[in-house]
PDB file of C-alpha atoms in Angstrom:
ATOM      1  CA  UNK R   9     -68.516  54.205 113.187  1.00 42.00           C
ATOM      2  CA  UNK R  10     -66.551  56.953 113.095  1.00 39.00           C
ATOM      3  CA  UNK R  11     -68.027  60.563 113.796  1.00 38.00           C
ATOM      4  CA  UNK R  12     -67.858  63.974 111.879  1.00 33.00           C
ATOM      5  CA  UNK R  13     -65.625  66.363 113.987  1.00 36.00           C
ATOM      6  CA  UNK R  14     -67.452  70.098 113.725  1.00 34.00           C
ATOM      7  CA  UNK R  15     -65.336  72.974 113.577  1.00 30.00           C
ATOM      8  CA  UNK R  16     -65.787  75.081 116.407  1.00 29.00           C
ATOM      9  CA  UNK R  17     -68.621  77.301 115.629  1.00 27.00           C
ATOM     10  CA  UNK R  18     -70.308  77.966 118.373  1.00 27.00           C
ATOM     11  CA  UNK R  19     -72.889  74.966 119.024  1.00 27.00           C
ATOM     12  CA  UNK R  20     -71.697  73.772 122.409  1.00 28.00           C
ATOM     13  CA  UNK R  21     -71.739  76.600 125.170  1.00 26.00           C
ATOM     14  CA  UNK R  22     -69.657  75.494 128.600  1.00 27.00           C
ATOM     15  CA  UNK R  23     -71.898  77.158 131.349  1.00 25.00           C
ATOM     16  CA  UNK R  24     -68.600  77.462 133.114  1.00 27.00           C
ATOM     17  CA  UNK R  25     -66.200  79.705 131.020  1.00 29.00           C
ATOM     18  CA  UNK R  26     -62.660  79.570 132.862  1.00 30.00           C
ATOM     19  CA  UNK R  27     -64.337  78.864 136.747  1.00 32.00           C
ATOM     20  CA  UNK R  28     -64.722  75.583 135.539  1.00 35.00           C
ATOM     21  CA  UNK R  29     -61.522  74.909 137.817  1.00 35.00           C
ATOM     22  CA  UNK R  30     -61.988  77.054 139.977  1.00 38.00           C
ATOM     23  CA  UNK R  31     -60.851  80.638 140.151  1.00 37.00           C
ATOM     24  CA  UNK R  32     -59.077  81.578 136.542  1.00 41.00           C
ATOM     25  CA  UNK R  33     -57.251  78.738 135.196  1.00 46.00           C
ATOM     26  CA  UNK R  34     -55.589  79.583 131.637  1.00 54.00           C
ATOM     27  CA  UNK R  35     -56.999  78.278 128.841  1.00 58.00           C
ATOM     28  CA  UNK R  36     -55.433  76.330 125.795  1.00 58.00           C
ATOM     29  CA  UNK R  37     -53.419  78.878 123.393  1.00 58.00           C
ATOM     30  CA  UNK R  38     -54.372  77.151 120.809  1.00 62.00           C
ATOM     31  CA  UNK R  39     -58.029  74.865 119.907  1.00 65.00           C
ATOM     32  CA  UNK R  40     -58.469  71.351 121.053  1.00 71.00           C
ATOM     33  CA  UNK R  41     -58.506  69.069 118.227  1.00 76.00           C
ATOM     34  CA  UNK R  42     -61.310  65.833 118.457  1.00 75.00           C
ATOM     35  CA  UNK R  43     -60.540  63.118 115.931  1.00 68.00           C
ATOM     36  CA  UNK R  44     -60.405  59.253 116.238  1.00 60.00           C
ATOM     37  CA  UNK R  45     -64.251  59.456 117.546  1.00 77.00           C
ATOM     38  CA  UNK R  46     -65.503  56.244 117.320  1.00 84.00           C
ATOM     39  CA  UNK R  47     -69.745  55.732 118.499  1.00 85.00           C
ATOM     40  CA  UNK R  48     -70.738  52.305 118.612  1.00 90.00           C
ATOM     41  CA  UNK R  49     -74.233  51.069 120.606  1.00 94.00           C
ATOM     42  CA  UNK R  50     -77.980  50.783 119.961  1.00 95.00           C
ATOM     43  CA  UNK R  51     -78.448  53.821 120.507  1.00 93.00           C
ATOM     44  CA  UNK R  52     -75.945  55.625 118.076  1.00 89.00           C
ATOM     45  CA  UNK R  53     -76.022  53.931 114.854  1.00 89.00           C
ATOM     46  CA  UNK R  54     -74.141  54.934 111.383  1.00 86.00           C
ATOM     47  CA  UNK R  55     -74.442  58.807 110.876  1.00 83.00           C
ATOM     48  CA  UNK R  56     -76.273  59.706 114.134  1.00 86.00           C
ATOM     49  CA  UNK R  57     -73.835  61.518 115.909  1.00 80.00           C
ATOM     50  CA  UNK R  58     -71.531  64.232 115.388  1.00 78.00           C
ATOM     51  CA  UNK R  59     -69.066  65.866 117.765  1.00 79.00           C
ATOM     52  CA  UNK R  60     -68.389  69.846 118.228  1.00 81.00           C
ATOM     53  CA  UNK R  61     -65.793  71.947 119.854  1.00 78.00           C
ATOM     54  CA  UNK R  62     -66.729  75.464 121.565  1.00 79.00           C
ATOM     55  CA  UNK R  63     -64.966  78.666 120.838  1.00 78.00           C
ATOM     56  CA  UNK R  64     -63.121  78.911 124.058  1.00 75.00           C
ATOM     57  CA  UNK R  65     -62.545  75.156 124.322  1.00 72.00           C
ATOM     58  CA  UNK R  66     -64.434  74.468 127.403  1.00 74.00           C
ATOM     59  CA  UNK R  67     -66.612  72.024 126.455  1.00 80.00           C
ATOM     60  CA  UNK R  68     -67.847  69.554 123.034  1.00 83.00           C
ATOM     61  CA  UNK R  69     -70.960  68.728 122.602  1.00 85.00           C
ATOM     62  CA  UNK R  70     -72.441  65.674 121.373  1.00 84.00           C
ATOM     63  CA  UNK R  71     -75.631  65.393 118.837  1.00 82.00           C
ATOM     64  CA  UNK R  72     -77.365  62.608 118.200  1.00 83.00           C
ATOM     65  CA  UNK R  73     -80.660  61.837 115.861  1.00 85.00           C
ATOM     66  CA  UNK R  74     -81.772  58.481 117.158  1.00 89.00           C
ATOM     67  CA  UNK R  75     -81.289  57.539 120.613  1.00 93.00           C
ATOM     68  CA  UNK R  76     -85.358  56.601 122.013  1.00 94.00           C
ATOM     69  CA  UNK R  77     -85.860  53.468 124.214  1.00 97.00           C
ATOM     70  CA  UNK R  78     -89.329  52.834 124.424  1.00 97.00           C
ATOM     71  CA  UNK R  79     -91.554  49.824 125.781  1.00 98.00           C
ATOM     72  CA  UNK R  80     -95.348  49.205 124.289  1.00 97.00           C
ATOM     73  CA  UNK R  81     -97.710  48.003 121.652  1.00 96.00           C
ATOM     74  CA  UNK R  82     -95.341  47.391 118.642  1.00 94.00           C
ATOM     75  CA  UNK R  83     -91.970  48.012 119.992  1.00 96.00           C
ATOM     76  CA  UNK R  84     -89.369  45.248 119.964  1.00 96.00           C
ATOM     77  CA  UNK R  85     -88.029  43.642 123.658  1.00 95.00           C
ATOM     78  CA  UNK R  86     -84.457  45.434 122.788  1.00 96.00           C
ATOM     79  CA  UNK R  87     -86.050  48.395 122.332  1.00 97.00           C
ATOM     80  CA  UNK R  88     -86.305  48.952 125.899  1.00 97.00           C
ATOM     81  CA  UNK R  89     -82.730  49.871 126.375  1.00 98.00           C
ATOM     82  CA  UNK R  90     -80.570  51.816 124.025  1.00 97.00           C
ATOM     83  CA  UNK R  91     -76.661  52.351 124.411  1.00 96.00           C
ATOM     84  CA  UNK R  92     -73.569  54.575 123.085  1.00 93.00           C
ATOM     85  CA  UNK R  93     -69.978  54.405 124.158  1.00 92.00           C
ATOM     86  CA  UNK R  94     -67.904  56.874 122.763  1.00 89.00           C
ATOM     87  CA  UNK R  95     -64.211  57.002 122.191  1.00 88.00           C
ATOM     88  CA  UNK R  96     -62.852  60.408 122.075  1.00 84.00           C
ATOM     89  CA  UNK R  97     -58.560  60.866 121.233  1.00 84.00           C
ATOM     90  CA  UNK R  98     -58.555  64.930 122.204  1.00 80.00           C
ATOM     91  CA  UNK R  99     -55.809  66.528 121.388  1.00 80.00           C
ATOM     92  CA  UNK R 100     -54.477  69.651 123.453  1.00 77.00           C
ATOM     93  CA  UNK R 101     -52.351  71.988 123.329  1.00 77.00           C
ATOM     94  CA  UNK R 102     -48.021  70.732 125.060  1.00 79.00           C
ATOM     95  CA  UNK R 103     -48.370  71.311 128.541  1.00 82.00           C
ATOM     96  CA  UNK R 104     -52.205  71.270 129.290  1.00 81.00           C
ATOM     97  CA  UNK R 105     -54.337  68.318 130.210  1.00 83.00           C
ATOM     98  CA  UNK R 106     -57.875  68.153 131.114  1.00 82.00           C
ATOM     99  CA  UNK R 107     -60.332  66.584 133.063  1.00 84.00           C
ATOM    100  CA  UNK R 108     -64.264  66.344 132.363  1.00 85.00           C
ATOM    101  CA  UNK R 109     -66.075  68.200 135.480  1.00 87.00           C
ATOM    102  CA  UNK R 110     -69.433  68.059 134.006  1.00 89.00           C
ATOM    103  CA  UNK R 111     -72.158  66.956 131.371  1.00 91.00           C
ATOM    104  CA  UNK R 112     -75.454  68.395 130.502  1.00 91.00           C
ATOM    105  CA  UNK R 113     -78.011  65.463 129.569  1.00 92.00           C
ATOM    106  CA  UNK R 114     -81.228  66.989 127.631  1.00 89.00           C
ATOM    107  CA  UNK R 115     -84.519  65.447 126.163  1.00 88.00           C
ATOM    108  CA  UNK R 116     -88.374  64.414 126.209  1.00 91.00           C
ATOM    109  CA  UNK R 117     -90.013  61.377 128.045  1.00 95.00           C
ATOM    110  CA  UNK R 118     -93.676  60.464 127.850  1.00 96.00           C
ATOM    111  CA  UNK R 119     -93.799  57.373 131.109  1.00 98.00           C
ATOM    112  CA  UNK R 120     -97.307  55.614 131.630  1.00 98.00           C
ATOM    113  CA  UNK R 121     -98.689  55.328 134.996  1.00 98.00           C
ATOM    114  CA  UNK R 122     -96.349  52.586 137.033  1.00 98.00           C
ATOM    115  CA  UNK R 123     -93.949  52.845 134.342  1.00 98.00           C
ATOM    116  CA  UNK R 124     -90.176  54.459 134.886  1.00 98.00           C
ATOM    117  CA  UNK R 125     -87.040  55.151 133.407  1.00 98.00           C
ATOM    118  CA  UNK R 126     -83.207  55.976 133.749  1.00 98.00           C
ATOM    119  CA  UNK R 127     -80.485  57.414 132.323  1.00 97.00           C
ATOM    120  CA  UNK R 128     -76.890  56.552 132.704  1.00 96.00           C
ATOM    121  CA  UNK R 129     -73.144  57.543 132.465  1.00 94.00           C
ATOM    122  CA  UNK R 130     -69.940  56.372 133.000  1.00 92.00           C
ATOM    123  CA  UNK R 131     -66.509  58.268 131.928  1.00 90.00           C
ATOM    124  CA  UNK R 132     -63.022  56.742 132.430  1.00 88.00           C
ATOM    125  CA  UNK R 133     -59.598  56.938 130.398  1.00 85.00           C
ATOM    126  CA  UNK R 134     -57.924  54.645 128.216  1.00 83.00           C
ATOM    127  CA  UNK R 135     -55.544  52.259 130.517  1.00 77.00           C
ATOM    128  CA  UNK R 136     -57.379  53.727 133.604  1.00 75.00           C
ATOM    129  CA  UNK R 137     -59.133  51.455 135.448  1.00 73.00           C
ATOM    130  CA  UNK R 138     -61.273  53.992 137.764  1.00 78.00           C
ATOM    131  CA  UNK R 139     -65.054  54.321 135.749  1.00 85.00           C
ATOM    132  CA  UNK R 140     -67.006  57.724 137.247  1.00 87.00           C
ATOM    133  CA  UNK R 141     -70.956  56.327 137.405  1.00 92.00           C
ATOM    134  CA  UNK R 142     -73.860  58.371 137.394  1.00 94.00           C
ATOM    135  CA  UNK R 143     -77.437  57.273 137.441  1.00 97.00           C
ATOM    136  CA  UNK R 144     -80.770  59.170 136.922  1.00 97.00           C
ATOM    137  CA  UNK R 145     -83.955  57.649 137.270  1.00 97.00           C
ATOM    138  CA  UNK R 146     -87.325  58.988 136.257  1.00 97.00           C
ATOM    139  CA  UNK R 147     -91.069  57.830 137.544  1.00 96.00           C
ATOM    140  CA  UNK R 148     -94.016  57.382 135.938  1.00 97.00           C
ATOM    141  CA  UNK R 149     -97.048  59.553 134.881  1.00 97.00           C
ATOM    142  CA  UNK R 150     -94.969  62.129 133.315  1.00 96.00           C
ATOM    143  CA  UNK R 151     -94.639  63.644 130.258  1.00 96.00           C
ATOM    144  CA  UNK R 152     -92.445  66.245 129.176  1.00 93.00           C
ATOM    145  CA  UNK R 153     -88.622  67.437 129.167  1.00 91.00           C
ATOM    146  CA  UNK R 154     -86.310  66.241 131.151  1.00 92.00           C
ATOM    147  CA  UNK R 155     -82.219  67.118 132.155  1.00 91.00           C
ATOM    148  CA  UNK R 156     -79.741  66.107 134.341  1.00 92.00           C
ATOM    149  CA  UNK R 157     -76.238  67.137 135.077  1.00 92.00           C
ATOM    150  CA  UNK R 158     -73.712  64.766 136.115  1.00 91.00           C
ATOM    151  CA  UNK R 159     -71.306  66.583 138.468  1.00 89.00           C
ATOM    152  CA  UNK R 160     -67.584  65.465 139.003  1.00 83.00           C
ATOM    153  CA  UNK R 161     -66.347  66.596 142.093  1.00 79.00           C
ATOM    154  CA  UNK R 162     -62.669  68.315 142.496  1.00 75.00           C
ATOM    155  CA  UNK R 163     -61.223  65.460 144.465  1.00 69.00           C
ATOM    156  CA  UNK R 164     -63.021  62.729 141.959  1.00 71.00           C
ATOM    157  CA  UNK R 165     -61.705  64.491 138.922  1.00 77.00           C
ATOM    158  CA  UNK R 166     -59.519  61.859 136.769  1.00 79.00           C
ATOM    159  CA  UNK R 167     -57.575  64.144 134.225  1.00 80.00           C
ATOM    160  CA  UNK R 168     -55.881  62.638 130.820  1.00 82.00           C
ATOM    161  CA  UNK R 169     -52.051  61.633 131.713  1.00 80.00           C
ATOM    162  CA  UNK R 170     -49.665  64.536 130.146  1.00 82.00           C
ATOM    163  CA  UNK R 171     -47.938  63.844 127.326  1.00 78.00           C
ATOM    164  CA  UNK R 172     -49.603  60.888 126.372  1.00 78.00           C
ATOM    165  CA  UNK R 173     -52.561  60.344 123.798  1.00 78.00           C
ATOM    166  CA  UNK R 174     -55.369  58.115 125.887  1.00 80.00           C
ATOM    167  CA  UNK R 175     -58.902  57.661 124.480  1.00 86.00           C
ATOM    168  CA  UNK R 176     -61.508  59.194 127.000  1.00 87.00           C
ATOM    169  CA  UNK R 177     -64.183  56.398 126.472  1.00 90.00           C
ATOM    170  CA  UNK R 178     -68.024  57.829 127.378  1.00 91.00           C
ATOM    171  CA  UNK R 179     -70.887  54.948 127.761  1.00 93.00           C
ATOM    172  CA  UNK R 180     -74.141  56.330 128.202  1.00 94.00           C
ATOM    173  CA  UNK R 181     -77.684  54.575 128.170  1.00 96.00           C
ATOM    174  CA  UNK R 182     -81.420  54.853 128.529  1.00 97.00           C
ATOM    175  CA  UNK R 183     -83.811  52.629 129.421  1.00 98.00           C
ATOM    176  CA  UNK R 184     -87.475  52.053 130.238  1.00 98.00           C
ATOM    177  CA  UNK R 185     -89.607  49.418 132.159  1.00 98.00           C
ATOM    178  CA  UNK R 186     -93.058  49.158 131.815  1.00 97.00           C
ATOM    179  CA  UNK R 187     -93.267  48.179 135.306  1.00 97.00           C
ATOM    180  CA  UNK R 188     -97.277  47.982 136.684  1.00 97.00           C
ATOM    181  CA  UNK R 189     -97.902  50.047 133.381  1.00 97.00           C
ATOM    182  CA  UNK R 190    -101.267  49.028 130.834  1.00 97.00           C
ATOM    183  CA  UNK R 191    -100.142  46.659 128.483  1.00 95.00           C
ATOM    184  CA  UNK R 192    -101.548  48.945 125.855  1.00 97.00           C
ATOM    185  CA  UNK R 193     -99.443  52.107 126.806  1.00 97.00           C
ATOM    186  CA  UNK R 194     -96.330  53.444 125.242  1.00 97.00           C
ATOM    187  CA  UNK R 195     -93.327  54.419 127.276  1.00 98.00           C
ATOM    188  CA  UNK R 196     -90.683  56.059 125.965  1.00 97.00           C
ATOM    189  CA  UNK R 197     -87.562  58.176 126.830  1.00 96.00           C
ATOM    190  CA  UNK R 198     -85.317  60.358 124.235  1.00 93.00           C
ATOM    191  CA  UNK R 199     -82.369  62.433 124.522  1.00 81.00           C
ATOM    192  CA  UNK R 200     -83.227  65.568 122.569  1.00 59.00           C
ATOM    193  CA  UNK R 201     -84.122  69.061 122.285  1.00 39.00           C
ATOM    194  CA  UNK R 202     -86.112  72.092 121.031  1.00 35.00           C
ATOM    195  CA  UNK R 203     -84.569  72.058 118.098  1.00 41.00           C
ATOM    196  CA  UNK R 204     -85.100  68.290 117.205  1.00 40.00           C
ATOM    197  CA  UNK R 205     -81.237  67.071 117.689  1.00 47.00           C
ATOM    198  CA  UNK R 206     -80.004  65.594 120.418  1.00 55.00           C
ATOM    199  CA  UNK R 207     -77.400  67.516 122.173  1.00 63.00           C
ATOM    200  CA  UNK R 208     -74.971  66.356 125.313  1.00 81.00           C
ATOM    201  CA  UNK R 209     -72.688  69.330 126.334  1.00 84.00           C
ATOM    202  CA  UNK R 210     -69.667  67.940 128.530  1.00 86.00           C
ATOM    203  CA  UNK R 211     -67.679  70.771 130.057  1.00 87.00           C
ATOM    204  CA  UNK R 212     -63.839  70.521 130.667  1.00 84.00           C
ATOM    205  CA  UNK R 213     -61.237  71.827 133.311  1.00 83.00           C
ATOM    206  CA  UNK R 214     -57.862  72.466 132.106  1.00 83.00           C
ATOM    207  CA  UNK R 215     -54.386  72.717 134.326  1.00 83.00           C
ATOM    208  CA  UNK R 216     -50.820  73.155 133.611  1.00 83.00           C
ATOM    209  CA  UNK R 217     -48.885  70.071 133.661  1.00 83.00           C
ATOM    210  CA  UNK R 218     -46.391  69.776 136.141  1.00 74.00           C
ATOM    211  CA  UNK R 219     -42.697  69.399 134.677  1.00 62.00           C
ATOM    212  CA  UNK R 220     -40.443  66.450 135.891  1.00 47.00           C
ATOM    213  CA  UNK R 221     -37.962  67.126 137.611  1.00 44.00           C
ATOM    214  CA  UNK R 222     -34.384  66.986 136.193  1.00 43.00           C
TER     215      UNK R 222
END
């Protein structure tokens, strides 16, 4: 499936303006360009997603209309766990290259008693074999919003090789067990928000590349 690309307009705000790198890093003359988005998974089918780039090209932010995993009366054994990988070609502007240092996970749970869930991430580069893994699990007995923030750290940040076009590939996923739950409760775990999408804000860090030496 392949994803509408939003001009930026605004929707995705980076919390971290031009610290994201630490101290004041230039940012991109020009706007990143996202195109070649591909979403396939459970938990992202045909026409559920879309992808947006923010004014000062810090971060995109991904919105999604059906992504629930849920375990009960009436719901299906797959439904348990939902899935999306995402394949992202950015383009940036000749000389720049960037690095994701963050991503802002949003939405609503309602977990039975003895029930639990998780959410999941992984982030790596085309033709890179390193995968950055973060897991977030959730107990039972509540109900409510929940976020989490996966955090790359400077020395574990993998940045896009310069000059070359690689795919940054994003799998997320969300599940729920129904663990020492009642057999007649419903469990269930979304990504969304207040305003009824489902929004994922991933903030970048940009650097000069380095030029090879003659």
């Amino acid at each position: 499936m392949v994803l509408r690309v939003l001009a930026a307009t605004g929707v995705a705000t980076s919390l971290f303006g031009s610290s994201a790198f630490g101290g004041n890093p230039p940012q991109p003359p020009a706007p990143i360009v996202i195109d070649s988005v591909t979403a396939n998974g459970s938990g992202c089918p045909a026409g559920t997603a879309a992808v947006a780039v923010s004014p000062d090209n810090t971060a995109f932010t991904v919105t999604y209309s059906s992504y629930l995993a849920q375990v009960g009366p009436g719901s299906a054994p797959t439904d348990r766990e939902k899935n999306c990988q995402l394949n992202l070609l950015v383009h940036v502007p000749r000389g720049r290259t960037y690095a994701i240092v963050s991503a802002d996970y949003r939405g609503f749970a309602s977990l039975a008693p003895g029930a639990s869930g998780t959410q999941r991430a992984g982030y790596h580069f085309q033709g890179n074999s390193h995968t950055t893994n973060f897991t977030h699990h959730f107990q039972g007995g509540f109900t409510g919003d929940w976020q989490t923030t996966d955090t790359v750290h400077v020395a574990a940040r993998a940045f896009a090789p310069c000059g070359e076009e690689r795919k940054l590939t994003i799998n997320t996923e969300l599940q729920v067990e129904p663990g020492t739950s009642s057999p007649s409760a419903t469990s269930f775990m979304e990504m969304d928000s207040t305003d009824g999408s489902i929004k994922t804000v991933y903030h970048l860090a940009w650097k000069r590349c380095e030029r090879s030496p003659r």
